Amino acid sequence: MNGVLIIDKPAGLTSHDVVNRVRRILDQRSVGHLGTLDPMATGVLPIVVGNFTRLAQFYVSSEKTYEGTVRFGFCTDTYDAEGEPTSEVKEVSLDADELESAVGKFRGTIEQEPPPFSAKKIKGVPAYKLARKQKEVHLKPVEVTIKELEVLGVDVDRMRFRARVTSGTYMRSVAHDLGRALGCGAHLESLRRTAVAEFTITEAHTLENLAVIAGKSKVESSSVERTPRLLRASTPNTSDQAITVEERESGAQALQPLLELFVHPRTLLPQMPSVTADESAAARIRAGRTVNLPELSRARQVKVFAGQSDLIAIATRVAGTLFHAKIVLSAGA
């Protein structure tokens, strides 16, 4: 099973927790994600399954979009609502004009210091491990770009916002630094990611929905792996009895509702043009040989399909109209 599945991550789970649950639900070992979300945050978490985990390299610098709430009046050690207060609580009544003036200074390319409770490493040790031991953490500022930062509403001591940012931007740091700029302290109260690269919240599915469609009544919390009913129908039979044509067709039909949850491969990496290879060209690409694609002579990289939905490779132009597979995603029959 290869594909990309968008999960609406619930609050309280780490991104790795979600990956582990999807592994159990789909009975697939090769599962990853395309961008960490903090445990408190919810929303878009793209999950890659099977050979499509190889696509992760193309999403390292993906743009993200968020909506959330900043609470003003005090700071926390984690820069969000899950941390311990590190300043006295102040009564705050936000002035819309003053707030907009402060927010404006965060738009564009800025130098941002990551939160002490983050995965950034100091001499090989994740910063959050040092912070948990109450050791002083100093992280070097990183250049990030906040392409959009819109104030959606103000209610006494809270600001609702929408942001579109480059990879590596911490909205917790934006909240913390906004509070510092206004002199009252602040932290991120809630955060929901609504988009990562081309993936949006409208495509997202809950873990519960995935589990039901995969033939499980609930998302299992144990580490015991069991083969889902829908996947058993397509699992190779290792017994002496051969699988009949009828059984194979039945298995394919049982899998169809599950496969429909996956993002259509044609919509992946929209910045790359697509080409449908004939049988001969597809065989060459799968074998790691160069192939001539004259209609795409100006493209640096292309998505190569066999048929309408079988994404078999990402190919890179090596010279003129010759392309070579950078990664092979489908070995064929």
mmCIF file of C-alpha atoms in Angstrom:
data_model
loop_
_atom_site.group_PDB
_atom_site.id
_atom_site.type_symbol
_atom_site.label_atom_id
_atom_site.label_comp_id
_atom_site.label_asym_id
_atom_site.label_seq_id
_atom_site.Cartn_x
_atom_site.Cartn_y
_atom_site.Cartn_z
ATOM 1 C CA MET A 1 0.000 0.000 0.000
ATOM 2 C CA ASN A 2 1.501 3.321 -1.129
ATOM 3 C CA GLY A 3 -0.025 6.747 -0.722
ATOM 4 C CA VAL A 4 -0.547 10.003 1.149
ATOM 5 C CA LEU A 5 -3.275 10.281 3.756
ATOM 6 C CA ILE A 6 -4.226 13.507 5.545
ATOM 7 C CA ILE A 7 -5.036 13.059 9.226
ATOM 8 C CA ASP A 8 -6.773 15.678 11.365
ATOM 9 C CA LYS A 9 -4.509 15.318 14.369
ATOM 10 C CA PRO A 10 -6.337 15.556 17.697
ATOM 11 C CA ALA A 11 -4.947 17.463 20.659
ATOM 12 C CA GLY A 12 -2.922 15.435 23.135
ATOM 13 C CA LEU A 13 -1.130 13.162 20.680
ATOM 14 C CA THR A 14 2.368 13.664 19.330
ATOM 15 C CA SER A 15 2.884 13.357 15.577
ATOM 16 C CA HIS A 16 4.757 10.111 16.264
ATOM 17 C CA ASP A 17 1.728 8.804 18.214
ATOM 18 C CA VAL A 18 -0.409 9.385 15.136
ATOM 19 C CA VAL A 19 2.096 7.572 12.919
ATOM 20 C CA ASN A 20 2.058 4.565 15.266
ATOM 21 C CA ARG A 21 -1.744 4.430 15.273
ATOM 22 C CA VAL A 22 -1.908 4.596 11.493
ATOM 23 C CA ARG A 23 0.648 1.764 11.343
ATOM 24 C CA ARG A 24 -1.651 -0.417 13.435
ATOM 25 C CA ILE A 25 -4.821 0.553 11.615
ATOM 26 C CA LEU A 26 -3.383 -0.105 8.151
ATOM 27 C CA ASP A 27 -1.096 -2.941 9.238
ATOM 28 C CA GLN A 28 1.770 -1.172 7.487
ATOM 29 C CA ARG A 29 5.286 -0.806 8.892
ATOM 30 C CA SER A 30 6.477 1.913 6.534
ATOM 31 C CA VAL A 31 4.588 5.017 7.686
ATOM 32 C CA GLY A 32 5.854 8.561 8.280
ATOM 33 C CA HIS A 33 4.653 12.164 8.379
ATOM 34 C CA LEU A 34 5.433 15.390 6.539
ATOM 35 C CA GLY A 35 5.816 17.918 9.340
ATOM 36 C CA THR A 36 5.642 17.726 13.129
ATOM 37 C CA LEU A 37 2.754 19.227 15.081
ATOM 38 C CA ASP A 38 3.065 19.969 18.806
ATOM 39 C CA PRO A 39 0.921 17.701 21.029
ATOM 40 C CA MET A 40 -1.384 20.626 21.906
ATOM 41 C CA ALA A 41 -1.981 21.509 18.251
ATOM 42 C CA THR A 42 -4.617 19.999 15.979
ATOM 43 C CA GLY A 43 -5.153 19.832 12.254
ATOM 44 C CA VAL A 44 -3.387 18.825 9.063
ATOM 45 C CA LEU A 45 -0.805 16.059 9.475
ATOM 46 C CA PRO A 46 0.092 14.500 6.106
ATOM 47 C CA ILE A 47 0.891 10.806 6.509
ATOM 48 C CA VAL A 48 2.987 8.947 3.930
ATOM 49 C CA VAL A 49 2.580 5.197 3.562
ATOM 50 C CA GLY A 50 4.712 2.524 1.936
ATOM 51 C CA ASN A 51 7.115 3.629 -0.783
ATOM 52 C CA PHE A 52 5.608 7.114 -0.661
ATOM 53 C CA THR A 53 7.662 7.766 2.475
ATOM 54 C CA ARG A 54 10.388 8.512 -0.086
ATOM 55 C CA LEU A 55 8.480 11.664 -1.033
ATOM 56 C CA ALA A 56 9.292 13.280 2.327
ATOM 57 C CA GLN A 57 12.466 14.853 0.902
ATOM 58 C CA PHE A 58 10.311 17.041 -1.372
ATOM 59 C CA TYR A 59 8.304 18.467 1.544
ATOM 60 C CA VAL A 60 11.116 19.510 3.909
ATOM 61 C CA SER A 61 10.602 23.213 3.194
ATOM 62 C CA SER A 62 6.827 23.190 2.871
ATOM 63 C CA GLU A 63 4.794 26.281 3.680
ATOM 64 C CA LYS A 64 2.279 25.975 6.542
ATOM 65 C CA THR A 65 -0.954 27.792 7.405
ATOM 66 C CA TYR A 66 -2.328 28.077 10.941
ATOM 67 C CA GLU A 67 -5.223 29.517 12.889
ATOM 68 C CA GLY A 68 -5.057 29.983 16.626
ATOM 69 C CA THR A 69 -5.408 32.109 19.715
ATOM 70 C CA VAL A 70 -2.809 34.063 21.671
ATOM 71 C CA ARG A 71 -3.578 34.862 25.313
ATOM 72 C CA PHE A 72 -1.913 37.962 26.729
ATOM 73 C CA GLY A 73 -1.146 38.631 30.390
ATOM 74 C CA PHE A 74 1.545 36.083 31.273
ATOM 75 C CA CYS A 75 4.309 33.944 29.737
ATOM 76 C CA THR A 76 4.869 30.215 30.126
ATOM 77 C CA ASP A 77 8.065 28.165 29.959
ATOM 78 C CA THR A 78 6.872 26.271 26.867
ATOM 79 C CA TYR A 79 5.415 29.408 25.238
ATOM 80 C CA ASP A 80 2.017 27.683 25.096
ATOM 81 C CA ALA A 81 -0.911 26.797 27.360
ATOM 82 C CA GLU A 82 0.648 23.504 28.466
ATOM 83 C CA GLY A 83 3.571 25.177 30.222
ATOM 84 C CA GLU A 84 4.061 26.655 33.675
ATOM 85 C CA PRO A 85 3.670 30.431 34.104
ATOM 86 C CA THR A 86 6.983 32.268 34.242
ATOM 87 C CA SER A 87 5.615 35.732 34.962
ATOM 88 C CA GLU A 88 2.953 37.304 37.130
ATOM 89 C CA VAL A 89 -0.531 37.378 35.663
ATOM 90 C CA LYS A 90 -1.520 40.845 34.480
ATOM 91 C CA GLU A 91 -4.962 42.096 33.621
ATOM 92 C CA VAL A 92 -4.931 43.026 29.975
ATOM 93 C CA SER A 93 -7.426 44.765 27.733
ATOM 94 C CA LEU A 94 -5.986 44.767 24.245
ATOM 95 C CA ASP A 95 -6.098 47.900 22.126
ATOM 96 C CA ALA A 96 -6.760 46.908 18.509
ATOM 97 C CA ASP A 97 -4.582 49.633 16.998
ATOM 98 C CA GLU A 98 -1.656 48.975 19.333
ATOM 99 C CA LEU A 99 -1.949 45.246 18.688
ATOM 100 C CA GLU A 100 -2.026 45.694 14.905
ATOM 101 C CA SER A 101 1.070 47.878 15.102
ATOM 102 C CA ALA A 102 2.919 45.186 17.063
ATOM 103 C CA VAL A 103 1.717 42.383 14.760
ATOM 104 C CA GLY A 104 2.914 44.287 11.707
ATOM 105 C CA LYS A 105 6.511 44.050 12.887
ATOM 106 C CA PHE A 106 6.351 40.267 12.648
ATOM 107 C CA ARG A 107 5.307 40.146 9.013
ATOM 108 C CA GLY A 108 7.990 39.377 6.444
ATOM 109 C CA THR A 109 11.427 37.874 7.059
ATOM 110 C CA ILE A 110 12.487 38.032 10.702
ATOM 111 C CA GLU A 111 15.022 36.524 13.081
ATOM 112 C CA GLN A 112 13.188 34.184 15.443
ATOM 113 C CA GLU A 113 14.541 32.423 18.529
ATOM 114 C CA PRO A 114 13.026 28.926 18.831
ATOM 115 C CA PRO A 115 11.311 28.011 22.121
ATOM 116 C CA PRO A 116 13.489 26.305 24.769
ATOM 117 C CA PHE A 117 11.018 23.412 24.694
ATOM 118 C CA SER A 118 11.713 22.411 21.086
ATOM 119 C CA ALA A 119 13.481 19.694 19.131
ATOM 120 C CA LYS A 120 16.333 22.028 18.164
ATOM 121 C CA LYS A 121 19.620 20.495 19.298
ATOM 122 C CA ILE A 122 22.371 21.949 21.457
ATOM 123 C CA LYS A 123 25.587 19.948 21.063
ATOM 124 C CA GLY A 124 23.540 16.992 19.892
ATOM 125 C CA VAL A 125 20.969 17.147 22.715
ATOM 126 C CA PRO A 126 17.369 18.222 21.999
ATOM 127 C CA ALA A 127 16.663 21.529 23.726
ATOM 128 C CA TYR A 128 13.495 20.238 25.382
ATOM 129 C CA LYS A 129 15.487 17.591 27.273
ATOM 130 C CA LEU A 130 17.701 20.296 28.758
ATOM 131 C CA ALA A 131 14.694 22.510 29.501
ATOM 132 C CA ARG A 132 12.944 19.669 31.346
ATOM 133 C CA LYS A 133 15.979 19.424 33.607
ATOM 134 C CA GLN A 134 15.609 23.174 34.225
ATOM 135 C CA LYS A 135 18.924 23.866 32.546
ATOM 136 C CA GLU A 136 19.400 27.195 30.842
ATOM 137 C CA VAL A 137 18.685 26.970 27.120
ATOM 138 C CA HIS A 138 19.971 29.487 24.585
ATOM 139 C CA LEU A 139 19.098 28.803 20.970
ATOM 140 C CA LYS A 140 20.448 30.810 18.079
ATOM 141 C CA PRO A 141 17.881 32.920 16.206
ATOM 142 C CA VAL A 142 16.774 31.472 12.879
ATOM 143 C CA GLU A 143 15.639 33.400 9.822
ATOM 144 C CA VAL A 144 11.999 32.656 9.011
ATOM 145 C CA THR A 145 9.396 34.324 6.826
ATOM 146 C CA ILE A 146 5.880 35.091 7.992
ATOM 147 C CA LYS A 147 4.082 35.631 4.715
ATOM 148 C CA GLU A 148 0.740 36.431 6.305
ATOM 149 C CA LEU A 149 -0.252 37.259 9.877
ATOM 150 C CA GLU A 150 -3.837 38.438 10.116
ATOM 151 C CA VAL A 151 -5.694 39.420 13.268
ATOM 152 C CA LEU A 152 -9.094 37.736 13.020
ATOM 153 C CA GLY A 153 -10.507 39.086 16.261
ATOM 154 C CA VAL A 154 -9.714 40.614 19.650
ATOM 155 C CA ASP A 155 -11.542 39.737 22.869
ATOM 156 C CA VAL A 156 -10.210 41.465 26.006
ATOM 157 C CA ASP A 157 -6.904 39.570 26.525
ATOM 158 C CA ARG A 158 -7.037 37.202 23.544
ATOM 159 C CA MET A 159 -6.201 37.543 19.873
ATOM 160 C CA ARG A 160 -7.409 35.161 17.188
ATOM 161 C CA PHE A 161 -5.135 34.980 14.168
ATOM 162 C CA ARG A 162 -4.383 33.336 10.856
ATOM 163 C CA ALA A 163 -0.776 32.875 9.710
ATOM 164 C CA ARG A 164 0.987 31.551 6.615
ATOM 165 C CA VAL A 165 4.633 30.835 7.290
ATOM 166 C CA THR A 166 7.733 29.149 5.949
ATOM 167 C CA SER A 167 9.036 25.877 7.316
ATOM 168 C CA GLY A 168 10.753 26.150 10.696
ATOM 169 C CA THR A 169 8.566 28.975 12.016
ATOM 170 C CA TYR A 170 7.362 28.513 15.604
ATOM 171 C CA MET A 171 3.982 30.110 16.270
ATOM 172 C CA ARG A 172 4.725 29.647 19.984
ATOM 173 C CA SER A 173 7.654 32.020 19.581
ATOM 174 C CA VAL A 174 5.479 34.504 17.685
ATOM 175 C CA ALA A 175 3.026 34.526 20.608
ATOM 176 C CA HIS A 176 5.782 34.860 23.205
ATOM 177 C CA ASP A 177 7.542 37.657 21.324
ATOM 178 C CA LEU A 178 4.262 39.533 20.777
ATOM 179 C CA GLY A 179 3.694 39.542 24.526
ATOM 180 C CA ARG A 180 7.205 40.821 25.090
ATOM 181 C CA ALA A 181 6.688 43.570 22.482
ATOM 182 C CA LEU A 182 3.528 44.729 24.262
ATOM 183 C CA GLY A 183 5.141 44.433 27.706
ATOM 184 C CA CYS A 184 2.496 42.169 29.182
ATOM 185 C CA GLY A 185 3.638 38.652 28.343
ATOM 186 C CA ALA A 186 1.735 36.174 26.196
ATOM 187 C CA HIS A 187 1.548 32.546 25.178
ATOM 188 C CA LEU A 188 -0.086 30.436 22.486
ATOM 189 C CA GLU A 189 -3.419 29.228 23.841
ATOM 190 C CA SER A 190 -4.530 27.127 20.873
ATOM 191 C CA LEU A 191 -3.275 26.220 17.412
ATOM 192 C CA ARG A 192 -4.819 24.470 14.428
ATOM 193 C CA ARG A 193 -2.893 23.793 11.239
ATOM 194 C CA THR A 194 -5.144 24.236 8.231
ATOM 195 C CA ALA A 195 -2.655 23.557 5.428
ATOM 196 C CA VAL A 196 0.757 22.039 4.669
ATOM 197 C CA ALA A 197 2.048 22.529 1.129
ATOM 198 C CA GLU A 198 -0.842 21.487 -1.165
ATOM 199 C CA PHE A 199 -2.720 19.605 1.582
ATOM 200 C CA THR A 200 -5.647 21.301 3.343
ATOM 201 C CA ILE A 201 -7.938 20.592 6.267
ATOM 202 C CA THR A 202 -10.819 19.818 3.880
ATOM 203 C CA GLU A 203 -8.976 16.629 2.877
ATOM 204 C CA ALA A 204 -8.321 15.500 6.452
ATOM 205 C CA HIS A 205 -9.770 12.430 8.148
ATOM 206 C CA THR A 206 -9.944 11.562 11.814
ATOM 207 C CA LEU A 207 -8.180 8.508 13.201
ATOM 208 C CA GLU A 208 -11.555 7.190 14.288
ATOM 209 C CA ASN A 209 -12.954 7.431 10.765
ATOM 210 C CA LEU A 210 -9.880 5.733 9.342
ATOM 211 C CA ALA A 211 -10.203 2.920 11.875
ATOM 212 C CA VAL A 212 -13.870 2.325 11.087
ATOM 213 C CA ILE A 213 -13.314 2.196 7.331
ATOM 214 C CA ALA A 214 -10.311 -0.099 7.833
ATOM 215 C CA GLY A 215 -12.582 -2.529 9.657
ATOM 216 C CA LYS A 216 -11.748 -1.676 13.266
ATOM 217 C CA SER A 217 -14.275 -0.471 15.787
ATOM 218 C CA LYS A 218 -11.800 1.804 17.568
ATOM 219 C CA VAL A 219 -8.290 3.200 17.388
ATOM 220 C CA GLU A 220 -6.212 0.737 19.369
ATOM 221 C CA SER A 221 -4.031 2.077 22.153
ATOM 222 C CA SER A 222 -2.089 -1.135 22.705
ATOM 223 C CA SER A 223 1.104 -2.027 20.886
ATOM 224 C CA VAL A 224 -0.311 -5.330 19.662
ATOM 225 C CA GLU A 225 -0.676 -5.290 15.897
ATOM 226 C CA ARG A 226 -3.585 -7.065 14.286
ATOM 227 C CA THR A 227 -4.345 -7.358 10.593
ATOM 228 C CA PRO A 228 -7.403 -5.264 9.701
ATOM 229 C CA ARG A 229 -10.312 -7.114 8.121
ATOM 230 C CA LEU A 230 -10.090 -5.044 4.933
ATOM 231 C CA LEU A 231 -6.376 -5.696 4.538
ATOM 232 C CA ARG A 232 -6.613 -9.409 5.225
ATOM 233 C CA ALA A 233 -8.505 -9.777 1.981
ATOM 234 C CA SER A 234 -5.483 -8.528 0.035
ATOM 235 C CA THR A 235 -2.734 -10.132 2.129
ATOM 236 C CA PRO A 236 -0.826 -12.863 0.255
ATOM 237 C CA ASN A 237 -1.912 -16.343 1.252
ATOM 238 C CA THR A 238 1.061 -18.274 2.579
ATOM 239 C CA SER A 239 -0.864 -21.493 3.039
ATOM 240 C CA ASP A 240 -0.957 -24.336 0.513
ATOM 241 C CA GLN A 241 -4.350 -23.225 -0.744
ATOM 242 C CA ALA A 242 -4.099 -20.777 -3.650
ATOM 243 C CA ILE A 243 -6.165 -17.586 -3.693
ATOM 244 C CA THR A 244 -8.916 -17.784 -6.273
ATOM 245 C CA VAL A 245 -9.682 -14.997 -8.731
ATOM 246 C CA GLU A 246 -12.951 -14.391 -6.902
ATOM 247 C CA GLU A 247 -11.160 -13.986 -3.560
ATOM 248 C CA ARG A 248 -8.644 -11.566 -5.064
ATOM 249 C CA GLU A 249 -11.405 -9.452 -6.611
ATOM 250 C CA SER A 250 -13.294 -9.498 -3.317
ATOM 251 C CA GLY A 251 -10.179 -8.262 -1.511
ATOM 252 C CA ALA A 252 -9.727 -5.416 -3.982
ATOM 253 C CA GLN A 253 -13.367 -4.392 -3.558
ATOM 254 C CA ALA A 254 -13.024 -4.461 0.236
ATOM 255 C CA LEU A 255 -9.987 -2.177 0.075
ATOM 256 C CA GLN A 256 -11.610 0.402 -2.193
ATOM 257 C CA PRO A 257 -13.347 2.486 0.548
ATOM 258 C CA LEU A 258 -10.027 2.737 2.384
ATOM 259 C CA LEU A 259 -8.038 3.671 -0.708
ATOM 260 C CA GLU A 260 -10.524 6.447 -1.477
ATOM 261 C CA LEU A 261 -9.332 8.252 1.669
ATOM 262 C CA PHE A 262 -5.873 8.699 0.144
ATOM 263 C CA VAL A 263 -4.904 11.815 -1.785
ATOM 264 C CA HIS A 264 -4.990 11.221 -5.544
ATOM 265 C CA PRO A 265 -1.366 10.916 -6.711
ATOM 266 C CA ARG A 266 -1.949 13.341 -9.592
ATOM 267 C CA THR A 267 -2.463 16.174 -7.081
ATOM 268 C CA LEU A 268 0.854 15.586 -5.283
ATOM 269 C CA LEU A 269 3.746 18.022 -5.818
ATOM 270 C CA PRO A 270 1.749 20.306 -8.144
ATOM 271 C CA GLN A 271 4.882 22.319 -8.971
ATOM 272 C CA MET A 272 6.120 19.337 -10.987
ATOM 273 C CA PRO A 273 4.612 18.481 -14.384
ATOM 274 C CA SER A 274 3.222 14.986 -14.921
ATOM 275 C CA VAL A 275 3.910 12.574 -17.737
ATOM 276 C CA THR A 276 2.233 9.248 -18.471
ATOM 277 C CA ALA A 277 4.819 6.729 -19.598
ATOM 278 C CA ASP A 278 4.084 3.936 -22.015
ATOM 279 C CA GLU A 279 4.915 0.365 -21.023
ATOM 280 C CA SER A 280 8.429 0.494 -22.473
ATOM 281 C CA ALA A 281 9.363 3.832 -20.866
ATOM 282 C CA ALA A 282 7.875 2.756 -17.523
ATOM 283 C CA ALA A 283 9.992 -0.411 -17.562
ATOM 284 C CA ARG A 284 13.153 1.609 -18.262
ATOM 285 C CA ILE A 285 12.451 4.018 -15.419
ATOM 286 C CA ARG A 286 11.705 1.227 -12.956
ATOM 287 C CA ALA A 287 14.987 -0.426 -13.971
ATOM 288 C CA GLY A 288 16.924 2.756 -13.223
ATOM 289 C CA ARG A 289 17.643 3.570 -16.875
ATOM 290 C CA THR A 290 17.318 6.951 -18.553
ATOM 291 C CA VAL A 291 14.291 7.749 -20.680
ATOM 292 C CA ASN A 292 13.655 10.365 -23.342
ATOM 293 C CA LEU A 293 10.802 12.793 -22.528
ATOM 294 C CA PRO A 294 10.973 15.441 -25.273
ATOM 295 C CA GLU A 295 7.669 17.095 -24.303
ATOM 296 C CA LEU A 296 9.164 18.022 -20.906
ATOM 297 C CA SER A 297 12.544 19.306 -22.003
ATOM 298 C CA ARG A 298 12.324 22.433 -19.826
ATOM 299 C CA ALA A 299 11.321 20.704 -16.606
ATOM 300 C CA ARG A 300 13.941 19.942 -13.963
ATOM 301 C CA GLN A 301 11.889 17.203 -12.295
ATOM 302 C CA VAL A 302 8.726 15.390 -13.350
ATOM 303 C CA LYS A 303 6.199 12.965 -11.918
ATOM 304 C CA VAL A 304 6.044 9.792 -13.985
ATOM 305 C CA PHE A 305 2.826 7.795 -14.087
ATOM 306 C CA ALA A 306 1.878 4.420 -15.505
ATOM 307 C CA GLY A 307 -1.812 4.964 -16.185
ATOM 308 C CA GLN A 308 -3.862 7.615 -14.425
ATOM 309 C CA SER A 309 -3.058 6.931 -10.787
ATOM 310 C CA ASP A 310 0.079 4.773 -10.535
ATOM 311 C CA LEU A 311 2.868 7.216 -9.636
ATOM 312 C CA ILE A 312 5.951 5.164 -10.407
ATOM 313 C CA ALA A 313 8.786 7.685 -10.030
ATOM 314 C CA ILE A 314 10.058 11.217 -9.633
ATOM 315 C CA ALA A 315 12.503 11.737 -12.481
ATOM 316 C CA THR A 316 15.226 14.371 -12.827
ATOM 317 C CA ARG A 317 16.466 15.785 -16.125
ATOM 318 C CA VAL A 318 20.096 14.762 -16.603
ATOM 319 C CA ALA A 319 20.766 16.206 -20.060
ATOM 320 C CA GLY A 320 18.620 17.682 -22.790
ATOM 321 C CA THR A 321 15.434 15.616 -22.901
ATOM 322 C CA LEU A 322 16.860 12.653 -20.967
ATOM 323 C CA PHE A 323 15.420 11.923 -17.525
ATOM 324 C CA HIS A 324 16.535 9.519 -14.825
ATOM 325 C CA ALA A 325 14.533 8.337 -11.814
ATOM 326 C CA LYS A 326 15.526 10.195 -8.644
ATOM 327 C CA ILE A 327 13.257 7.897 -6.652
ATOM 328 C CA VAL A 328 11.243 4.859 -7.774
ATOM 329 C CA LEU A 329 7.889 4.503 -6.031
ATOM 330 C CA SER A 330 6.367 1.506 -7.775
ATOM 331 C CA ALA A 331 8.206 -1.585 -8.919
ATOM 332 C CA GLY A 332 5.332 -2.767 -11.090
ATOM 333 C CA ALA A 333 3.918 -6.226 -11.366
#
